[in-house]
GROMACS .gro file of C-alpha atoms in nm:
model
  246
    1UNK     CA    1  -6.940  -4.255  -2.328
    2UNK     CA    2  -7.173  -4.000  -2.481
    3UNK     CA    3  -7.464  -3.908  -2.300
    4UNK     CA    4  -7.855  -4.072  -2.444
    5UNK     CA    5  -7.973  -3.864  -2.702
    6UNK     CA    6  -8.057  -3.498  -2.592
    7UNK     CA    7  -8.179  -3.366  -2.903
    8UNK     CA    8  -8.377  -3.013  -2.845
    9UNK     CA    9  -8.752  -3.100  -2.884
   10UNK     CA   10  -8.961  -2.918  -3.107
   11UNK     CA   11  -9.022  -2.654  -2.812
   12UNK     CA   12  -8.682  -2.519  -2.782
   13UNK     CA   13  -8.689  -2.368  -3.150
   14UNK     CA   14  -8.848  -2.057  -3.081
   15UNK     CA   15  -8.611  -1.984  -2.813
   16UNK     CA   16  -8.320  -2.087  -3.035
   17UNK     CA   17  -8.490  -1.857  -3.286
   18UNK     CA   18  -8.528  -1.547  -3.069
   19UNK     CA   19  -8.179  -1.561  -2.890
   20UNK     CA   20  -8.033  -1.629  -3.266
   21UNK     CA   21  -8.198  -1.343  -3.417
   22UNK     CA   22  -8.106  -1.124  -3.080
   23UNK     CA   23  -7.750  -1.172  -3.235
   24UNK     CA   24  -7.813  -1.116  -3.570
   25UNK     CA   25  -7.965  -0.786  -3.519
   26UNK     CA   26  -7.744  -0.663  -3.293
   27UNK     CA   27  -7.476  -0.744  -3.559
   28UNK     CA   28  -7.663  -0.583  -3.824
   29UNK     CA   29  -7.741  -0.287  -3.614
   30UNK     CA   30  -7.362  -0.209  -3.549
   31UNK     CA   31  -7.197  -0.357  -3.877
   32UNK     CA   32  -7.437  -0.109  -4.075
   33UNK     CA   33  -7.425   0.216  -3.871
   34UNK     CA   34  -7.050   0.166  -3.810
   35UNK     CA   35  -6.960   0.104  -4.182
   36UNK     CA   36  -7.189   0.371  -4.339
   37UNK     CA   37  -7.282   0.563  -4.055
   38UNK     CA   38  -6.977   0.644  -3.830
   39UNK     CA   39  -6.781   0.942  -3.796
   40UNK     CA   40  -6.475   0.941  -3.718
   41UNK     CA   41  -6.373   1.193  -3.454
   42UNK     CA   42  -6.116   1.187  -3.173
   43UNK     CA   43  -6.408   1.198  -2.941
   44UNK     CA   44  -6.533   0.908  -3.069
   45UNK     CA   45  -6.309   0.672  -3.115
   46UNK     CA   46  -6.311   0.523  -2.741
   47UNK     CA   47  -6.697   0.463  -2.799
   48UNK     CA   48  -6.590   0.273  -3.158
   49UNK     CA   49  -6.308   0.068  -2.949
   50UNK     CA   50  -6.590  -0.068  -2.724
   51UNK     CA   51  -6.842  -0.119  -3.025
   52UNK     CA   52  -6.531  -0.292  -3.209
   53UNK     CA   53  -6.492  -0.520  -2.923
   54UNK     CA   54  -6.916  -0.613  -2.927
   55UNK     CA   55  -6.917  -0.651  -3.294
   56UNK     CA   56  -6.631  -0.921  -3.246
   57UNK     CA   57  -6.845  -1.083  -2.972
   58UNK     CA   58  -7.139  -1.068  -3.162
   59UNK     CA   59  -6.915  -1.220  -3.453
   60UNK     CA   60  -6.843  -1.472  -3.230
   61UNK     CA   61  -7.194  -1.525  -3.196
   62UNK     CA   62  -7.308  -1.560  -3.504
   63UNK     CA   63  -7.056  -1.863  -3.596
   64UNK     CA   64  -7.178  -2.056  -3.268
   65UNK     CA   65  -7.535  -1.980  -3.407
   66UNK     CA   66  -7.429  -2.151  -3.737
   67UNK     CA   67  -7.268  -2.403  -3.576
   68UNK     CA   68  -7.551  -2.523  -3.372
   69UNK     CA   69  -7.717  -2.505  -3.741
   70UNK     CA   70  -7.513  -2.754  -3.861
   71UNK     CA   71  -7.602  -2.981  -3.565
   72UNK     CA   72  -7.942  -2.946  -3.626
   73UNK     CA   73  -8.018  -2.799  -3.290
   74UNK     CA   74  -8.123  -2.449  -3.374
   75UNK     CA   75  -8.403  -2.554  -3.524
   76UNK     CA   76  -8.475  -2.930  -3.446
   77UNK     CA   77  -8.653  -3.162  -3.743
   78UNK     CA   78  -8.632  -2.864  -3.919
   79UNK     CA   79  -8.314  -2.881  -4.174
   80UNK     CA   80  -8.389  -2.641  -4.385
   81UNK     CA   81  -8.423  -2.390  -4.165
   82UNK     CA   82  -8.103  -2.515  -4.016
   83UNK     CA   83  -7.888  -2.460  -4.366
   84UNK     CA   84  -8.037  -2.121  -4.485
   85UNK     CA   85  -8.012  -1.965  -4.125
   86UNK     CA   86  -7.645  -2.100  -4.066
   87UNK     CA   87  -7.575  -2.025  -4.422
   88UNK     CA   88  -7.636  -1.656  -4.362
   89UNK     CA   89  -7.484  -1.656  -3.998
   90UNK     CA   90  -7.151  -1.759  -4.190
   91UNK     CA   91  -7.143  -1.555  -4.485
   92UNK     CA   92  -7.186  -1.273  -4.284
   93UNK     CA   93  -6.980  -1.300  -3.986
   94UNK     CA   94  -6.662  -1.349  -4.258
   95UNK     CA   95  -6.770  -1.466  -4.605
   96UNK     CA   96  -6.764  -1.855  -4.493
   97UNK     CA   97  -6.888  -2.139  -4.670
   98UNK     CA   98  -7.177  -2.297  -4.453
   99UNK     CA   99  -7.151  -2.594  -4.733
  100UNK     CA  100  -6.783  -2.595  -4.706
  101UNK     CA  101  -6.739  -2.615  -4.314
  102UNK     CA  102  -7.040  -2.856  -4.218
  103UNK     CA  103  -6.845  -3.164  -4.300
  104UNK     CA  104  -6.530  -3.014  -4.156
  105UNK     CA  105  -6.702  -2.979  -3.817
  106UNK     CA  106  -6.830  -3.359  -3.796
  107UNK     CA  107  -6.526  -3.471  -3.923
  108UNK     CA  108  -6.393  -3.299  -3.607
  109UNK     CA  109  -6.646  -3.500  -3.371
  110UNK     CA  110  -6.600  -3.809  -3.551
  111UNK     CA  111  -6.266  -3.793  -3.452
  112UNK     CA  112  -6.140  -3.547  -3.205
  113UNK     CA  113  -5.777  -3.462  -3.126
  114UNK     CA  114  -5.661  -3.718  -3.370
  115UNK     CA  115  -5.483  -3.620  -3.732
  116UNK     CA  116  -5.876  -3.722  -3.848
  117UNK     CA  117  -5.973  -3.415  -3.668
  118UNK     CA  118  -5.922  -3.097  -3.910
  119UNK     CA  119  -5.917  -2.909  -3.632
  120UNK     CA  120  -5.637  -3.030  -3.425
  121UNK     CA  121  -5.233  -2.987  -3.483
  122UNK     CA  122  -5.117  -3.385  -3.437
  123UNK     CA  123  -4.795  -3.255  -3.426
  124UNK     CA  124  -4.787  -2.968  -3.175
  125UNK     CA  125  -5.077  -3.064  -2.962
  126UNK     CA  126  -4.955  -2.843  -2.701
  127UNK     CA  127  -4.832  -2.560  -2.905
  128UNK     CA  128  -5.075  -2.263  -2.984
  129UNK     CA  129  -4.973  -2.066  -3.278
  130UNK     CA  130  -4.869  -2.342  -3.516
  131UNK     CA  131  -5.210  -2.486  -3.387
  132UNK     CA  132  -5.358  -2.155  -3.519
  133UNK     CA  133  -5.165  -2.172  -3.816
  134UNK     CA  134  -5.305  -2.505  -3.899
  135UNK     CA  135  -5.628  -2.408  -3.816
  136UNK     CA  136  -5.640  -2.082  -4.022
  137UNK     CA  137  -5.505  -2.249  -4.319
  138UNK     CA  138  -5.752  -2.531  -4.270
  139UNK     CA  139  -6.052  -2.247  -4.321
  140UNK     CA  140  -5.893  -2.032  -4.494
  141UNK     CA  141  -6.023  -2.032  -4.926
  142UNK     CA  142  -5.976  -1.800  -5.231
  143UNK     CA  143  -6.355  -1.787  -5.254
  144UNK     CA  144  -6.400  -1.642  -4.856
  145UNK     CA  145  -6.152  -1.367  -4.984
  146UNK     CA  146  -6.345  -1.295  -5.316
  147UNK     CA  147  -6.659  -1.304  -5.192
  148UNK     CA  148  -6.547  -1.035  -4.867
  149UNK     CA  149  -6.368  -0.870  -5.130
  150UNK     CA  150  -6.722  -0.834  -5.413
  151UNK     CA  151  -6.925  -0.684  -5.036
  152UNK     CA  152  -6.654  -0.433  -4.959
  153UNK     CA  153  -6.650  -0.301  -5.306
  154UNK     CA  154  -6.967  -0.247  -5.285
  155UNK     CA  155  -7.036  -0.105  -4.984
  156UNK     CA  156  -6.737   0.185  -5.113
  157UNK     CA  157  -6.974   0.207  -5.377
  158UNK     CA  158  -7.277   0.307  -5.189
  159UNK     CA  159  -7.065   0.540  -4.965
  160UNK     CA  160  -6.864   0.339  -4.699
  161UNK     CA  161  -6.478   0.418  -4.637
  162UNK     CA  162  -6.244   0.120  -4.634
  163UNK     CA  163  -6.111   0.216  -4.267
  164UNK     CA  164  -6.452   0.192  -4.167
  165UNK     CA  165  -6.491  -0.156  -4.317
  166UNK     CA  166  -6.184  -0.286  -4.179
  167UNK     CA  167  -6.264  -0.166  -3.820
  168UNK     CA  168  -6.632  -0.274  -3.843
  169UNK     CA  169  -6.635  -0.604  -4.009
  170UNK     CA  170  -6.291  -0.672  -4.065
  171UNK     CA  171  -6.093  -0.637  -3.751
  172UNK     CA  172  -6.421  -0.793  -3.523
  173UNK     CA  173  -6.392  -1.099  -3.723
  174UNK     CA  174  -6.042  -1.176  -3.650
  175UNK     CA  175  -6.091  -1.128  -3.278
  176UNK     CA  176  -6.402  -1.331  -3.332
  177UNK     CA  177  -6.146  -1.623  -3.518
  178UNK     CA  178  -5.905  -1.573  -3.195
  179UNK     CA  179  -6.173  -1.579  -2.919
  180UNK     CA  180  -6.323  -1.911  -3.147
  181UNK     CA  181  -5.970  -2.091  -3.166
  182UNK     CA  182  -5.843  -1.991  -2.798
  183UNK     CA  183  -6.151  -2.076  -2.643
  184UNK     CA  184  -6.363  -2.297  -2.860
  185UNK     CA  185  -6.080  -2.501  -3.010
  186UNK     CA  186  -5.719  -2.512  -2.853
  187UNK     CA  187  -5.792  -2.478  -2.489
  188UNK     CA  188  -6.047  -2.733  -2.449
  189UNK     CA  189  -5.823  -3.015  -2.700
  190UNK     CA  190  -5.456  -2.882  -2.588
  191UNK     CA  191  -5.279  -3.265  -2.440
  192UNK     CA  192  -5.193  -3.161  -2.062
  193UNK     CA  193  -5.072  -3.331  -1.794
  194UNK     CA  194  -5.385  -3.475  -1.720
  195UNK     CA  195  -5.533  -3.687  -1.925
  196UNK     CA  196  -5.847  -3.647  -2.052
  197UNK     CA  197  -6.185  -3.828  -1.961
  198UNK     CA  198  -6.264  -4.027  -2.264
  199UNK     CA  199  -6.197  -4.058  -2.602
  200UNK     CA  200  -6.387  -3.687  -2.690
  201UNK     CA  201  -6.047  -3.572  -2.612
  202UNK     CA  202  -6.228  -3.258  -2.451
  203UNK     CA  203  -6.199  -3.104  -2.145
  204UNK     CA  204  -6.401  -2.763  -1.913
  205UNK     CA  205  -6.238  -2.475  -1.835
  206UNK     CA  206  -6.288  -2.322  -1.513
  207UNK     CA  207  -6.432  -1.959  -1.579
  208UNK     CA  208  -6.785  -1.877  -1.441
  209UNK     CA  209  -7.101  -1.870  -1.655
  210UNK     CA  210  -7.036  -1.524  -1.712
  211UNK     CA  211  -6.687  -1.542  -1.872
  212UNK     CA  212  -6.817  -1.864  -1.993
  213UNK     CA  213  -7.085  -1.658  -2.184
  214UNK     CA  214  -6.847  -1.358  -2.321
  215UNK     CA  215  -6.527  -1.578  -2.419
  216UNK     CA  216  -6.701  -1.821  -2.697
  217UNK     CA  217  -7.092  -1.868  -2.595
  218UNK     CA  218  -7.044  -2.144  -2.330
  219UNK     CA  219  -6.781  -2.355  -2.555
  220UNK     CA  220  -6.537  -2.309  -2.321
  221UNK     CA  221  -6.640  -2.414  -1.979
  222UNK     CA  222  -6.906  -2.685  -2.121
  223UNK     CA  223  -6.702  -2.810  -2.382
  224UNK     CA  224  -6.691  -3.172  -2.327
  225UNK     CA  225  -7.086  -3.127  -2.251
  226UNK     CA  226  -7.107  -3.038  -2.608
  227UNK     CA  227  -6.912  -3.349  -2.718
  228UNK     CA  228  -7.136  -3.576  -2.514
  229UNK     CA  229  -7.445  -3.372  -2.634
  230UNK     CA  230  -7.343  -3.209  -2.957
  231UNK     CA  231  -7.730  -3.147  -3.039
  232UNK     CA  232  -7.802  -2.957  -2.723
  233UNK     CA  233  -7.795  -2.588  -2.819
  234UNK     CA  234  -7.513  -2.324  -2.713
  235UNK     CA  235  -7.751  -2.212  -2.457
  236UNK     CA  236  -7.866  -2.520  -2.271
  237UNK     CA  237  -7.490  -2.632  -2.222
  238UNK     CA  238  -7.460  -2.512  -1.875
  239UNK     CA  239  -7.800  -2.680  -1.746
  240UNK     CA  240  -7.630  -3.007  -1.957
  241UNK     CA  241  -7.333  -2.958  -1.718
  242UNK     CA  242  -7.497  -2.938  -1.396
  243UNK     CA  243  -7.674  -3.260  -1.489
  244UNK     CA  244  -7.395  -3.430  -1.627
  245UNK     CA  245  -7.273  -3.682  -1.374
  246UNK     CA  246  -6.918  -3.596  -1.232
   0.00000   0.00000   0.00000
């Protein structure tokens, strides 16, 4: 049964602001000093492997940030602020349609872990990679790849190298689509043993608020939380779950 209405008040938005913009200009920061900036050197290519693995954190970060967008919690009563900041969150974690995935996602809460649900595999509901498969294809579009395509032309043009654009945007992304699917999406809706709760089809995991934090922003161990509460923001999840009645 999903919890009363939790919806952030008014208050919460400049929080939600701050912690969102935190990302984004950490993002920024690396994305442009890596792809126009870098040099590549032996010696530095441990410090780009760490950076690498921020940026796709960070990545990570910025679709959670959209996503609470399109629940209107980042900035509550305020909608348009909602759909130009998740707009930009989404274009530039990987050249996504903010348009194109907000109906996507509530069709996934209208219905989760049913063939409703675009992001669930009715058919291998315990199986991982054609899970993935289904969920790539489900996101994938000609105009993501055209428009990633347009921004790495011209950043060559201004200067950039392609490896550089690969490892700094590119490559952080994917890990960013892994850590979102393994964490955000297939562990919390894969059919175990156990049944789940209720019909969110949704389920914790068990890491601490730290791993919590660095897998997928909380969607992982406060998952059903968010199913319950989908317009509490990424951030108040674990204060939902310790108040959630067990």
């Amino acid at each position: 049964m999903p919890l009363p209405d939790r919806r952030a008040p008014a208050a919460d938005t400049l929080p939600g602001l701050i912690l969102a913009g935190a990302i984004a200009l950490a993002w920024v920061t690396i994305h442009v000093g890596g792809i126009f900036f870098w040099e590549w050197r032996w010696s530095t290519a441990p410090i780009a492997m760490v950076l690498i693995l921020v940026q796709a954190w960070l990545s990570t970060g910025l679709f959670i940030v959209a996503h609470d967008c399109m629940h209107g919690s980042l900035a509550p009563r305020r909608p348009g602020v909602n759909r130009i900041v998740g707009t930009l969150c989404l274009a530039a974690y990987a050249g996504l349609s903010y348009g194109a995935l907000l109906p996507k996602h509530h069709a996934h809460h209208a219905a989760p872990g049913t063939p409703a649900d675009p992001d669930f595999h009715p058919d291998a509901p315990t199986r991982a990679l054609p899970w993935f498969v289904r969920f790539f294809r489900g996101y994938y579009t000609h105009g993501q790849i055209v428009r990633i395509t347009i921004a790495a032309i011209l950043y060559m043009l201004l200067g950039a190298s392609l490896w550089s654009i690969v490892a700094f945007w590119a490559v952080p992304a994917l890990l960013a689509l892994g850590q979102l699917f393994l964490f955000g999406t297939y562990l919390p809706h894969r059919h175990e043993a156990l049944p789940f709760a209720d019909t969110h089809h949704a389920r914790n995991s068990r890491l601490s608020p730290t791993l919590s934090l660095l897998t997928c922003f909380h969607f992982g161990a406060c998952h059903h939380e968010h199913h319950l509460s989908p317009q509490t923001p990424w951030w108040r999840l674990p204060r939902l779950r310790r108040a959630t009645p067990r």
